[in-house]
PDB file of C-alpha atoms in Angstrom:
ATOM      1  CA  MET I 174      43.237 -90.079  -2.918  1.00 51.00           C
ATOM      2  CA  ARG I 175      44.211 -86.863  -1.107  1.00 52.00           C
ATOM      3  CA  GLY I 176      47.215 -86.448  -3.453  1.00 52.00           C
ATOM      4  CA  ILE I 177      44.995 -86.563  -6.553  1.00 50.00           C
ATOM      5  CA  GLN I 178      42.636 -83.956  -5.038  1.00 51.00           C
ATOM      6  CA  THR I 179      45.624 -81.683  -4.375  1.00 47.00           C
ATOM      7  CA  ILE I 180      46.891 -82.044  -7.961  1.00 49.00           C
ATOM      8  CA  VAL I 181      43.426 -81.444  -9.463  1.00 44.00           C
ATOM      9  CA  GLY I 182      42.843 -78.462  -7.157  1.00 48.00           C
ATOM     10  CA  GLY I 183      46.198 -76.962  -8.148  1.00 49.00           C
ATOM     11  CA  ALA I 184      45.454 -77.433 -11.851  1.00 48.00           C
ATOM     12  CA  VAL I 185      42.058 -75.752 -11.483  1.00 45.00           C
ATOM     13  CA  ALA I 186      43.609 -72.808  -9.601  1.00 47.00           C
ATOM     14  CA  THR I 187      46.309 -72.417 -12.273  1.00 48.00           C
ATOM     15  CA  ALA I 188      43.732 -72.497 -15.076  1.00 45.00           C
ATOM     16  CA  ALA I 189      41.609 -69.872 -13.296  1.00 43.00           C
ATOM     17  CA  ALA I 190      44.633 -67.596 -12.846  1.00 43.00           C
ATOM     18  CA  LEU I 191      45.501 -67.899 -16.545  1.00 40.00           C
ATOM     19  CA  LEU I 192      41.934 -66.995 -17.528  1.00 39.00           C
ATOM     20  CA  VAL I 193      42.039 -63.902 -15.309  1.00 38.00           C
ATOM     21  CA  LEU I 194      45.366 -62.798 -16.820  1.00 38.00           C
ATOM     22  CA  ALA I 195      44.100 -63.396 -20.351  1.00 41.00           C
ATOM     23  CA  GLY I 196      41.046 -61.274 -19.588  1.00 44.00           C
ATOM     24  CA  CYS I 197      43.274 -58.407 -18.389  1.00 44.00           C
ATOM     25  CA  ALA I 198      45.176 -58.452 -21.665  1.00 42.00           C
ATOM     26  CA  SER I 199      42.102 -58.296 -23.889  1.00 39.00           C
ATOM     27  CA  GLY I 200      39.784 -55.447 -24.676  1.00 41.00           C
ATOM     28  CA  SER I 201      39.754 -52.563 -27.062  1.00 37.00           C
ATOM     29  CA  PRO I 202      42.407 -49.914 -26.563  1.00 39.00           C
ATOM     30  CA  THR I 203      41.663 -46.234 -26.055  1.00 39.00           C
ATOM     31  CA  GLY I 204      43.842 -43.283 -26.894  1.00 45.00           C
ATOM     32  CA  SER I 205      45.929 -42.795 -29.992  1.00 47.00           C
ATOM     33  CA  SER I 206      48.344 -45.685 -29.816  1.00 47.00           C
ATOM     34  CA  SER I 207      50.053 -47.146 -32.835  1.00 46.00           C
ATOM     35  CA  GLU I 208      49.201 -50.794 -33.285  1.00 43.00           C
ATOM     36  CA  SER I 209      49.809 -53.218 -36.117  1.00 39.00           C
ATOM     37  CA  SER I 210      49.409 -56.916 -36.692  1.00 39.00           C
ATOM     38  CA  SER I 211      53.108 -57.400 -37.384  1.00 41.00           C
ATOM     39  CA  PRO I 212      56.052 -56.520 -35.155  1.00 43.00           C
ATOM     40  CA  PRO I 213      57.388 -53.002 -35.672  1.00 44.00           C
ATOM     41  CA  ASP I 214      60.515 -52.498 -37.757  1.00 46.00           C
ATOM     42  CA  THR I 215      63.209 -51.417 -35.311  1.00 41.00           C
ATOM     43  CA  SER I 216      66.031 -51.541 -37.848  1.00 39.00           C
ATOM     44  CA  SER I 217      65.675 -47.878 -38.818  1.00 38.00           C
ATOM     45  CA  SER I 218      67.220 -45.099 -36.793  1.00 39.00           C
ATOM     46  CA  PHE I 219      65.267 -42.856 -34.454  1.00 40.00           C
ATOM     47  CA  PRO I 220      63.055 -40.488 -36.438  1.00 44.00           C
ATOM     48  CA  ALA I 221      64.652 -37.092 -36.721  1.00 44.00           C
ATOM     49  CA  ALA I 222      63.029 -34.028 -35.283  1.00 43.00           C
ATOM     50  CA  PRO I 223      60.955 -32.177 -37.836  1.00 46.00           C
ATOM     51  CA  THR I 224      63.027 -30.248 -40.334  1.00 50.00           C
ATOM     52  CA  GLY I 225      63.523 -26.575 -39.648  1.00 54.00           C
ATOM     53  CA  ASP I 226      64.167 -25.056 -36.259  1.00 72.00           C
ATOM     54  CA  PRO I 227      64.949 -27.441 -33.387  1.00 88.00           C
ATOM     55  CA  ILE I 228      62.330 -27.949 -30.683  1.00 92.00           C
ATOM     56  CA  THR I 229      62.475 -25.234 -28.039  1.00 94.00           C
ATOM     57  CA  GLU I 230      61.186 -25.130 -24.490  1.00 95.00           C
ATOM     58  CA  ALA I 231      58.336 -22.912 -25.708  1.00 94.00           C
ATOM     59  CA  ASP I 232      57.355 -25.638 -28.202  1.00 94.00           C
ATOM     60  CA  ALA I 233      57.266 -28.326 -25.511  1.00 97.00           C
ATOM     61  CA  VAL I 234      55.835 -26.615 -22.432  1.00 97.00           C
ATOM     62  CA  GLY I 235      52.075 -26.947 -22.129  1.00 97.00           C
ATOM     63  CA  THR I 236      49.316 -29.542 -22.052  1.00 98.00           C
ATOM     64  CA  TRP I 237      49.154 -32.394 -24.540  1.00 98.00           C
ATOM     65  CA  GLY I 238      46.029 -34.567 -24.731  1.00 97.00           C
ATOM     66  CA  GLU I 239      42.762 -34.207 -22.838  1.00 93.00           C
ATOM     67  CA  ALA I 240      43.930 -33.330 -19.315  1.00 92.00           C
ATOM     68  CA  ASP I 241      40.340 -32.597 -18.203  1.00 92.00           C
ATOM     69  CA  ASP I 242      39.366 -36.236 -18.871  1.00 93.00           C
ATOM     70  CA  PRO I 243      41.388 -38.655 -16.682  1.00 89.00           C
ATOM     71  CA  SER I 244      40.232 -41.586 -18.833  1.00 92.00           C
ATOM     72  CA  GLN I 245      42.218 -40.182 -21.793  1.00 94.00           C
ATOM     73  CA  PRO I 246      46.024 -39.988 -22.064  1.00 96.00           C
ATOM     74  CA  SER I 247      47.578 -36.571 -21.425  1.00 97.00           C
ATOM     75  CA  LEU I 248      50.822 -34.902 -20.363  1.00 97.00           C
ATOM     76  CA  THR I 249      51.549 -31.475 -18.938  1.00 97.00           C
ATOM     77  CA  LEU I 250      55.152 -30.298 -19.352  1.00 98.00           C
ATOM     78  CA  THR I 251      56.258 -27.349 -17.209  1.00 97.00           C
ATOM     79  CA  ALA I 252      59.158 -24.926 -17.701  1.00 97.00           C
ATOM     80  CA  ASP I 253      60.967 -26.315 -14.642  1.00 98.00           C
ATOM     81  CA  GLY I 254      61.416 -29.669 -16.423  1.00 98.00           C
ATOM     82  CA  MET I 255      58.665 -31.532 -14.590  1.00 98.00           C
ATOM     83  CA  LEU I 256      55.836 -33.516 -16.163  1.00 98.00           C
ATOM     84  CA  SER I 257      52.549 -34.887 -14.926  1.00 97.00           C
ATOM     85  CA  GLY I 258      49.643 -36.598 -16.577  1.00 96.00           C
ATOM     86  CA  THR I 259      47.757 -39.831 -17.016  1.00 95.00           C
ATOM     87  CA  ASP I 260      47.860 -42.786 -19.382  1.00 93.00           C
ATOM     88  CA  GLY I 261      44.074 -43.039 -19.186  1.00 93.00           C
ATOM     89  CA  CYS I 262      44.242 -45.103 -16.017  1.00 93.00           C
ATOM     90  CA  ASN I 263      47.397 -44.408 -14.011  1.00 93.00           C
ATOM     91  CA  ARG I 264      48.780 -41.050 -12.876  1.00 95.00           C
ATOM     92  CA  LEU I 265      52.196 -40.214 -14.370  1.00 96.00           C
ATOM     93  CA  THR I 266      54.983 -38.028 -12.973  1.00 97.00           C
ATOM     94  CA  GLY I 267      58.556 -37.445 -14.004  1.00 98.00           C
ATOM     95  CA  ARG I 268      60.999 -35.078 -15.656  1.00 98.00           C
ATOM     96  CA  TRP I 269      61.651 -34.005 -19.231  1.00 98.00           C
ATOM     97  CA  GLU I 270      64.495 -32.294 -21.060  1.00 98.00           C
ATOM     98  CA  LEU I 271      65.345 -31.275 -24.595  1.00 97.00           C
ATOM     99  CA  ASP I 272      68.037 -33.134 -26.503  1.00 93.00           C
ATOM    100  CA  ASP I 273      69.276 -33.108 -30.105  1.00 90.00           C
ATOM    101  CA  GLU I 274      66.409 -35.342 -31.257  1.00 89.00           C
ATOM    102  CA  GLY I 275      63.514 -33.795 -29.352  1.00 95.00           C
ATOM    103  CA  ILE I 276      62.248 -34.473 -25.846  1.00 97.00           C
ATOM    104  CA  GLU I 277      63.690 -37.071 -23.477  1.00 97.00           C
ATOM    105  CA  PHE I 278      61.494 -38.281 -20.595  1.00 97.00           C
ATOM    106  CA  ASP I 279      63.320 -39.200 -17.376  1.00 96.00           C
ATOM    107  CA  ASP I 280      62.271 -40.871 -14.133  1.00 94.00           C
ATOM    108  CA  LEU I 281      58.755 -41.548 -15.437  1.00 93.00           C
ATOM    109  CA  ALA I 282      56.758 -43.114 -12.617  1.00 93.00           C
ATOM    110  CA  SER I 283      53.142 -44.191 -12.508  1.00 91.00           C
ATOM    111  CA  THR I 284      50.565 -45.629 -10.207  1.00 91.00           C
ATOM    112  CA  ARG I 285      49.683 -49.276 -10.919  1.00 88.00           C
ATOM    113  CA  MET I 286      45.909 -49.422 -11.019  1.00 88.00           C
ATOM    114  CA  ALA I 287      44.259 -52.419 -12.639  1.00 83.00           C
ATOM    115  CA  CYS I 288      42.067 -50.711 -15.228  1.00 86.00           C
ATOM    116  CA  THR I 289      40.280 -52.849 -17.779  1.00 85.00           C
ATOM    117  CA  GLU I 290      39.867 -51.974 -21.442  1.00 83.00           C
ATOM    118  CA  VAL I 291      42.440 -49.156 -21.235  1.00 85.00           C
ATOM    119  CA  ASP I 292      45.515 -49.010 -23.458  1.00 88.00           C
ATOM    120  CA  THR I 293      48.160 -47.589 -21.123  1.00 87.00           C
ATOM    121  CA  TRP I 294      50.632 -46.869 -23.942  1.00 93.00           C
ATOM    122  CA  LEU I 295      51.712 -43.501 -22.544  1.00 94.00           C
ATOM    123  CA  SER I 296      53.278 -45.107 -19.463  1.00 92.00           C
ATOM    124  CA  GLY I 297      55.930 -46.546 -21.835  1.00 93.00           C
ATOM    125  CA  ALA I 298      57.048 -43.099 -23.055  1.00 96.00           C
ATOM    126  CA  GLU I 299      60.801 -42.552 -23.307  1.00 96.00           C
ATOM    127  CA  SER I 300      61.037 -39.699 -25.820  1.00 97.00           C
ATOM    128  CA  ALA I 301      58.990 -37.493 -28.127  1.00 97.00           C
ATOM    129  CA  THR I 302      59.145 -35.132 -31.073  1.00 96.00           C
ATOM    130  CA  ILE I 303      56.874 -32.203 -31.828  1.00 97.00           C
ATOM    131  CA  SER I 304      55.565 -31.083 -35.186  1.00 96.00           C
ATOM    132  CA  GLY I 305      53.142 -28.171 -34.982  1.00 94.00           C
ATOM    133  CA  ASP I 306      50.526 -29.083 -32.387  1.00 96.00           C
ATOM    134  CA  THR I 307      51.253 -32.830 -32.448  1.00 97.00           C
ATOM    135  CA  MET I 308      53.572 -34.632 -30.029  1.00 97.00           C
ATOM    136  CA  THR I 309      54.691 -38.038 -31.302  1.00 97.00           C
ATOM    137  CA  VAL I 310      55.678 -40.334 -28.423  1.00 97.00           C
ATOM    138  CA  TYR I 311      58.249 -43.144 -28.647  1.00 98.00           C
ATOM    139  CA  ALA I 312      59.026 -46.169 -26.446  1.00 96.00           C
ATOM    140  CA  ASP I 313      62.529 -47.090 -25.308  1.00 88.00           C
ATOM    141  CA  ASP I 314      63.026 -49.150 -28.458  1.00 82.00           C
ATOM    142  CA  ARG I 315      62.445 -45.976 -30.525  1.00 86.00           C
ATOM    143  CA  VAL I 316      59.124 -47.214 -31.890  1.00 94.00           C
ATOM    144  CA  GLU I 317      56.250 -44.761 -32.153  1.00 97.00           C
ATOM    145  CA  ILE I 318      53.634 -45.652 -29.552  1.00 97.00           C
ATOM    146  CA  GLY I 319      51.177 -42.790 -29.947  1.00 97.00           C
ATOM    147  CA  THR I 320      50.440 -39.120 -30.442  1.00 98.00           C
ATOM    148  CA  LEU I 321      49.015 -36.318 -28.334  1.00 98.00           C
ATOM    149  CA  GLU I 322      47.553 -33.052 -29.600  1.00 98.00           C
ATOM    150  CA  ARG I 323      48.342 -29.745 -27.868  1.00 97.00           C
ATOM    151  CA  THR I 324      45.308 -28.687 -25.844  1.00 96.00           C
ATOM    152  CA  GLY I 325      46.746 -25.955 -23.649  1.00 88.00           C
ATOM    153  CA  ASP I 326      49.578 -23.514 -23.217  1.00 81.00           C
ATOM    154  CA  ALA I 327      52.054 -23.527 -20.384  1.00 60.00           C
ATOM    155  CA  PRO I 328      50.429 -23.433 -16.937  1.00 59.00           C
ATOM    156  CA  GLU I 329      50.791 -20.074 -15.169  1.00 54.00           C
TER     157      GLU I 329
END
């Protein structure tokens, strides 16, 4: 009889854990992430930087997104190649540099808070392009994951 109680207790604990995990994955996303009902097409090459002049440090340095609201995604890129920000839940830090295709993010690290109903798409950033006052952010598989609007110039 004790063996059956152990099996039933284990099954109940497993079911409860699955329900908790399913609840963490649900909810409405915030921020400007790109979502679709079908898997993204990764067969095309990485989107080219906007036509015209290549992205310069002056184009990239500054604040992107709503840095005054920690519940919204934002990045601040500084002239020394450092970045900081938030994905709407977790703090982000790392480095950035210009390459032939735009901006490459390196050593991106984040806190691991368990926020509910927050789409933490920005923590998956690997690269970006800039067109005017819009930064388009890409994941490591070169799929667009979101955009940020310029909200401030380079910090003094």
